CSV table of C-alpha atoms in Angstrom, one decimal:
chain,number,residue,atom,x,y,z
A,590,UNK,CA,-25.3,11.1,-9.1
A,591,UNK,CA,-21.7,12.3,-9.3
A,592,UNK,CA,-21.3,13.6,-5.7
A,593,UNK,CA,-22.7,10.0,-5.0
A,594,UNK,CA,-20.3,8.3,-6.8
A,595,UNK,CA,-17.5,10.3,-5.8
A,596,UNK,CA,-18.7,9.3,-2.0
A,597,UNK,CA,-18.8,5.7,-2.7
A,598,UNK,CA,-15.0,5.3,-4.4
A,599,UNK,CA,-13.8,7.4,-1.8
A,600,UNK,CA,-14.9,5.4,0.9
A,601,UNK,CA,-13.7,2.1,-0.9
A,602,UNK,CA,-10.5,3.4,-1.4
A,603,UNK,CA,-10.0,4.7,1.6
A,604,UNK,CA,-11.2,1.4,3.5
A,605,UNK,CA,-9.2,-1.2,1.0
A,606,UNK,CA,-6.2,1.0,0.2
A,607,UNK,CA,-3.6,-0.5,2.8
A,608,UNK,CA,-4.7,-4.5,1.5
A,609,UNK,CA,-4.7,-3.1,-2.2
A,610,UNK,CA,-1.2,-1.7,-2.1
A,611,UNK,CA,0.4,-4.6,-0.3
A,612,UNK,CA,-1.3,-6.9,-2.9
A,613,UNK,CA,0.6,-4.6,-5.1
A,614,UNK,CA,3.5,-4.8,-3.5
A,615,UNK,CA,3.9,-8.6,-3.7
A,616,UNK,CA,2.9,-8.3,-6.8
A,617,UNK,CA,5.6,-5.9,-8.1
A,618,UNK,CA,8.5,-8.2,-6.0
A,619,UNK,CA,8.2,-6.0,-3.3
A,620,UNK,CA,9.1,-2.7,-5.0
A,621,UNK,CA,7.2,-0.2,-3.4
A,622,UNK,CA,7.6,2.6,-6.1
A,623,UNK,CA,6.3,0.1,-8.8
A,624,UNK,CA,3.5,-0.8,-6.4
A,625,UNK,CA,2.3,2.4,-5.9
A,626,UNK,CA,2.2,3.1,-9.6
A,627,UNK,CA,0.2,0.5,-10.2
A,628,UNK,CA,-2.2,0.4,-7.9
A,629,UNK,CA,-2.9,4.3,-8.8
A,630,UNK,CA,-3.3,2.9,-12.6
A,631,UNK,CA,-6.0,0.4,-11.3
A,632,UNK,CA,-7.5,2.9,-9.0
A,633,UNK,CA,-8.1,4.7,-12.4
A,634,UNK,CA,-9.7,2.2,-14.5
A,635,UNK,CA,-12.0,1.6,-11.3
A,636,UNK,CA,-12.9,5.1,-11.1
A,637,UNK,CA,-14.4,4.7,-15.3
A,638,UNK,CA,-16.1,1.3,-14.3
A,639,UNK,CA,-17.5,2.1,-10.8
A,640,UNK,CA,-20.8,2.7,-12.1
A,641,UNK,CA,-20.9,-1.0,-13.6
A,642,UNK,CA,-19.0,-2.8,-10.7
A,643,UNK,CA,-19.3,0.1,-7.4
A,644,UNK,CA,-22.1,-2.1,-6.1
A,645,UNK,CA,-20.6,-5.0,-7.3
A,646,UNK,CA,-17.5,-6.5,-6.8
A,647,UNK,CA,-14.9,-3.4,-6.9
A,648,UNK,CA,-12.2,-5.4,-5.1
A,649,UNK,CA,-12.4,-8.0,-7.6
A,650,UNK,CA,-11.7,-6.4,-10.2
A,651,UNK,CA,-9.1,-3.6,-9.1
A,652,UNK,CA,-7.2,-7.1,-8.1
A,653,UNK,CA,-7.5,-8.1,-11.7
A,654,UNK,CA,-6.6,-4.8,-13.1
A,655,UNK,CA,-3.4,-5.1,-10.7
A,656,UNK,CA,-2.8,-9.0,-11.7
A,657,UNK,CA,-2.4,-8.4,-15.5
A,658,UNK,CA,-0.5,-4.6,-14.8
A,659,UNK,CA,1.6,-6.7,-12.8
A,660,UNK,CA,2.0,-9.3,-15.4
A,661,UNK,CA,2.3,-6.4,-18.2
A,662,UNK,CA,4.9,-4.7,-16.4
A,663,UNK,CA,6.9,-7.6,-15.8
A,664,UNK,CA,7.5,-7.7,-19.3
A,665,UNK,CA,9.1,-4.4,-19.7
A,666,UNK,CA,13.2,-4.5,-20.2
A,667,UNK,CA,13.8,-0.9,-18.7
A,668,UNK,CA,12.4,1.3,-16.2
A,669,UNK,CA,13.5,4.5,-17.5
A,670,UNK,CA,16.9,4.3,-14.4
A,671,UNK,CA,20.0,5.3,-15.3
A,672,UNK,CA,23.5,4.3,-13.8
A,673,UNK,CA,25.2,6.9,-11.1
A,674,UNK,CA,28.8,7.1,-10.0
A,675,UNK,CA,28.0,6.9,-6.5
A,676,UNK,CA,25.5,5.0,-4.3
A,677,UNK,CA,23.6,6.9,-2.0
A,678,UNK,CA,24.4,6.4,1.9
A,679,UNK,CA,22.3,3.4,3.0
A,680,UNK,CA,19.4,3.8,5.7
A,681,UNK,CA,20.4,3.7,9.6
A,682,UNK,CA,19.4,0.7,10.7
A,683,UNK,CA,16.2,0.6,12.6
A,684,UNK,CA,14.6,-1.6,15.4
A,685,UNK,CA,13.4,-4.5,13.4
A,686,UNK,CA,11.4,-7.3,14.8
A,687,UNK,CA,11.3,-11.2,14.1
A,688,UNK,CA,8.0,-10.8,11.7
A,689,UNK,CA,9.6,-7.8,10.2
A,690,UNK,CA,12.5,-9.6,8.8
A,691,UNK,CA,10.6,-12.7,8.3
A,692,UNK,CA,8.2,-11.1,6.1
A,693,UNK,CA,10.7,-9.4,4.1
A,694,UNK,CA,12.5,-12.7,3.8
A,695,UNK,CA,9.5,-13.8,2.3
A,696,UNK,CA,9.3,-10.9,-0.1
A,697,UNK,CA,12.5,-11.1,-1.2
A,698,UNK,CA,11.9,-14.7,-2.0
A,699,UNK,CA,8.6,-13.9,-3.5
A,700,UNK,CA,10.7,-11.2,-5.9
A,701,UNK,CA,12.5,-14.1,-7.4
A,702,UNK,CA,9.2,-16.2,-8.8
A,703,UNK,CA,8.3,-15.5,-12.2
A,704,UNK,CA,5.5,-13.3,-12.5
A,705,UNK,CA,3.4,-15.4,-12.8
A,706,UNK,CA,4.0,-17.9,-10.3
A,707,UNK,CA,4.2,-14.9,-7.9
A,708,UNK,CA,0.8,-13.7,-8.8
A,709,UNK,CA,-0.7,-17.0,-8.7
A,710,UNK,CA,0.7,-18.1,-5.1
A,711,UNK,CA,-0.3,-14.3,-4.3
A,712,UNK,CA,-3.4,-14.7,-5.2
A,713,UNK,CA,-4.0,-17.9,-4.1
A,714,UNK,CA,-2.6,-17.4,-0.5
A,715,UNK,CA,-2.2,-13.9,0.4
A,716,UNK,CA,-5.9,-12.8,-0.9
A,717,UNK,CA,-7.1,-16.5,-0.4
A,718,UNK,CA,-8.9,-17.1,-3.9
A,719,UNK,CA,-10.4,-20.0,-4.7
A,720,UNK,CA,-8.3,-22.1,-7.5
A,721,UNK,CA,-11.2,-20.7,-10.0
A,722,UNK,CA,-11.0,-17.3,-9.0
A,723,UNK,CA,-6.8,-17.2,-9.7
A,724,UNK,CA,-7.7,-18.9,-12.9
A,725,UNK,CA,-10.4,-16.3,-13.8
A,726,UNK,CA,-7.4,-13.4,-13.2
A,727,UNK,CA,-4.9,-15.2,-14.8
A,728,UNK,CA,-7.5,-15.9,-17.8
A,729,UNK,CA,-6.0,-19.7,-18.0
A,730,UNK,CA,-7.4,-22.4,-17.0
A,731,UNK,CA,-8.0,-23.6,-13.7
A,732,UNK,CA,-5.5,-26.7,-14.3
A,733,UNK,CA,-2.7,-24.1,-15.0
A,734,UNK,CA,-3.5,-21.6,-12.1
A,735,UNK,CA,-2.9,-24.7,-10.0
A,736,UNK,CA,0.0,-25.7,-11.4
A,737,UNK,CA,1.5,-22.4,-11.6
A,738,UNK,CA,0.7,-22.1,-7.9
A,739,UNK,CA,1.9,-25.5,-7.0
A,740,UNK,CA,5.2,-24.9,-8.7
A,741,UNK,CA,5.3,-21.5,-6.9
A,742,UNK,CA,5.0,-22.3,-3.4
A,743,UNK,CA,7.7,-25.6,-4.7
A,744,UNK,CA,10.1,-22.8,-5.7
A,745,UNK,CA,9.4,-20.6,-2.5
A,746,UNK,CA,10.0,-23.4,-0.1
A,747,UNK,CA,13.5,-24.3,-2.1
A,748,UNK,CA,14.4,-20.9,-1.8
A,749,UNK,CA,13.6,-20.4,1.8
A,750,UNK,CA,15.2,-23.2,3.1
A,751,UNK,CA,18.0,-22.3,1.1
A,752,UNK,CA,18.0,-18.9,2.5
A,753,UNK,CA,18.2,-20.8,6.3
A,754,UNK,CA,21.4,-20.1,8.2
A,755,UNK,CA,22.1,-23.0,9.8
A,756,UNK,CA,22.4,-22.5,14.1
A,757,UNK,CA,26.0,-22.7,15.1
């Protein structure tokens, strides 16, 4: 049973990790660090319940366990970083494409939603749950998932076109 069991997780994680840890990442506000913490936290609590939801619906709830860490962390006031005297030398600037920058445009923008909002319009749009399912995650009701979405995507379109340079 346990060789079994090890099999199956391995295999989900394996298949889902990429979608998992970008779902993390927007969650997070793009931090990549944070992201990776928490999807290893959620990968965790799967690993206790994958006898009660391996043959279920595993994704579901490792995107739950990420929505409320998310949420959780959000709260925190300090990450344990301190202050230094001197920045480090930023990275050489690579080869970046027109989807590249767009998407971290969008990220950034994404960053600035409350948590909420973010996970709600993440939820809603990046992982394409129905309004019932965000609400189920959010655990509010469904008329607040959709506002909290609607008021999202509101804020990310203010803050895109704000973000537009105009063409000279």
């Amino acid at each position: 049973m346990g060789q079994l069991r090890a099999g199956e997780f391995d295999r989900f994680v394996a298949a889902r990790w990429s979608a998992l840890l970008h779902l993390a990442r927007l969650l997070t506000g793009g931090d990549r660090h944070r992201a990776e913490d928490l999807l290893q936290e959620a990968l965790v609590k799967l690993w206790f319940a994958w006898p009660k939801v391996g043959e279920q619906a595993p994704e579901a709830y490792v995107r739950k366990v990420l929505a409320r860490g998310a949420a959780r962390s959000a709260r925190r006031r300090w990450w344990g970083e301190y202050p230094v005297e001197q920045l480090p030398d930023p990275p050489e600037a690579a080869d970046a494409t027109a989807a590249v920058d767009e998407r971290t445009r969008l990220e950034a923008m994404l960053a600035l939603l409350p948590a909420r909002q973010r996970t709600a319009v993440v939820l809603r749009y990046y992982q394409d749950l129905p309004e019932r399912q965000v609400a189920e995650v959010l655990g509010c009701p469904v008329g607040t998932a959709r506002s909290l979405t609607a008021r999202g995507v509101a804020r990310l379109r203010l803050l895109l076109s704000d973000a537009v340079e105009p063409v000279e």
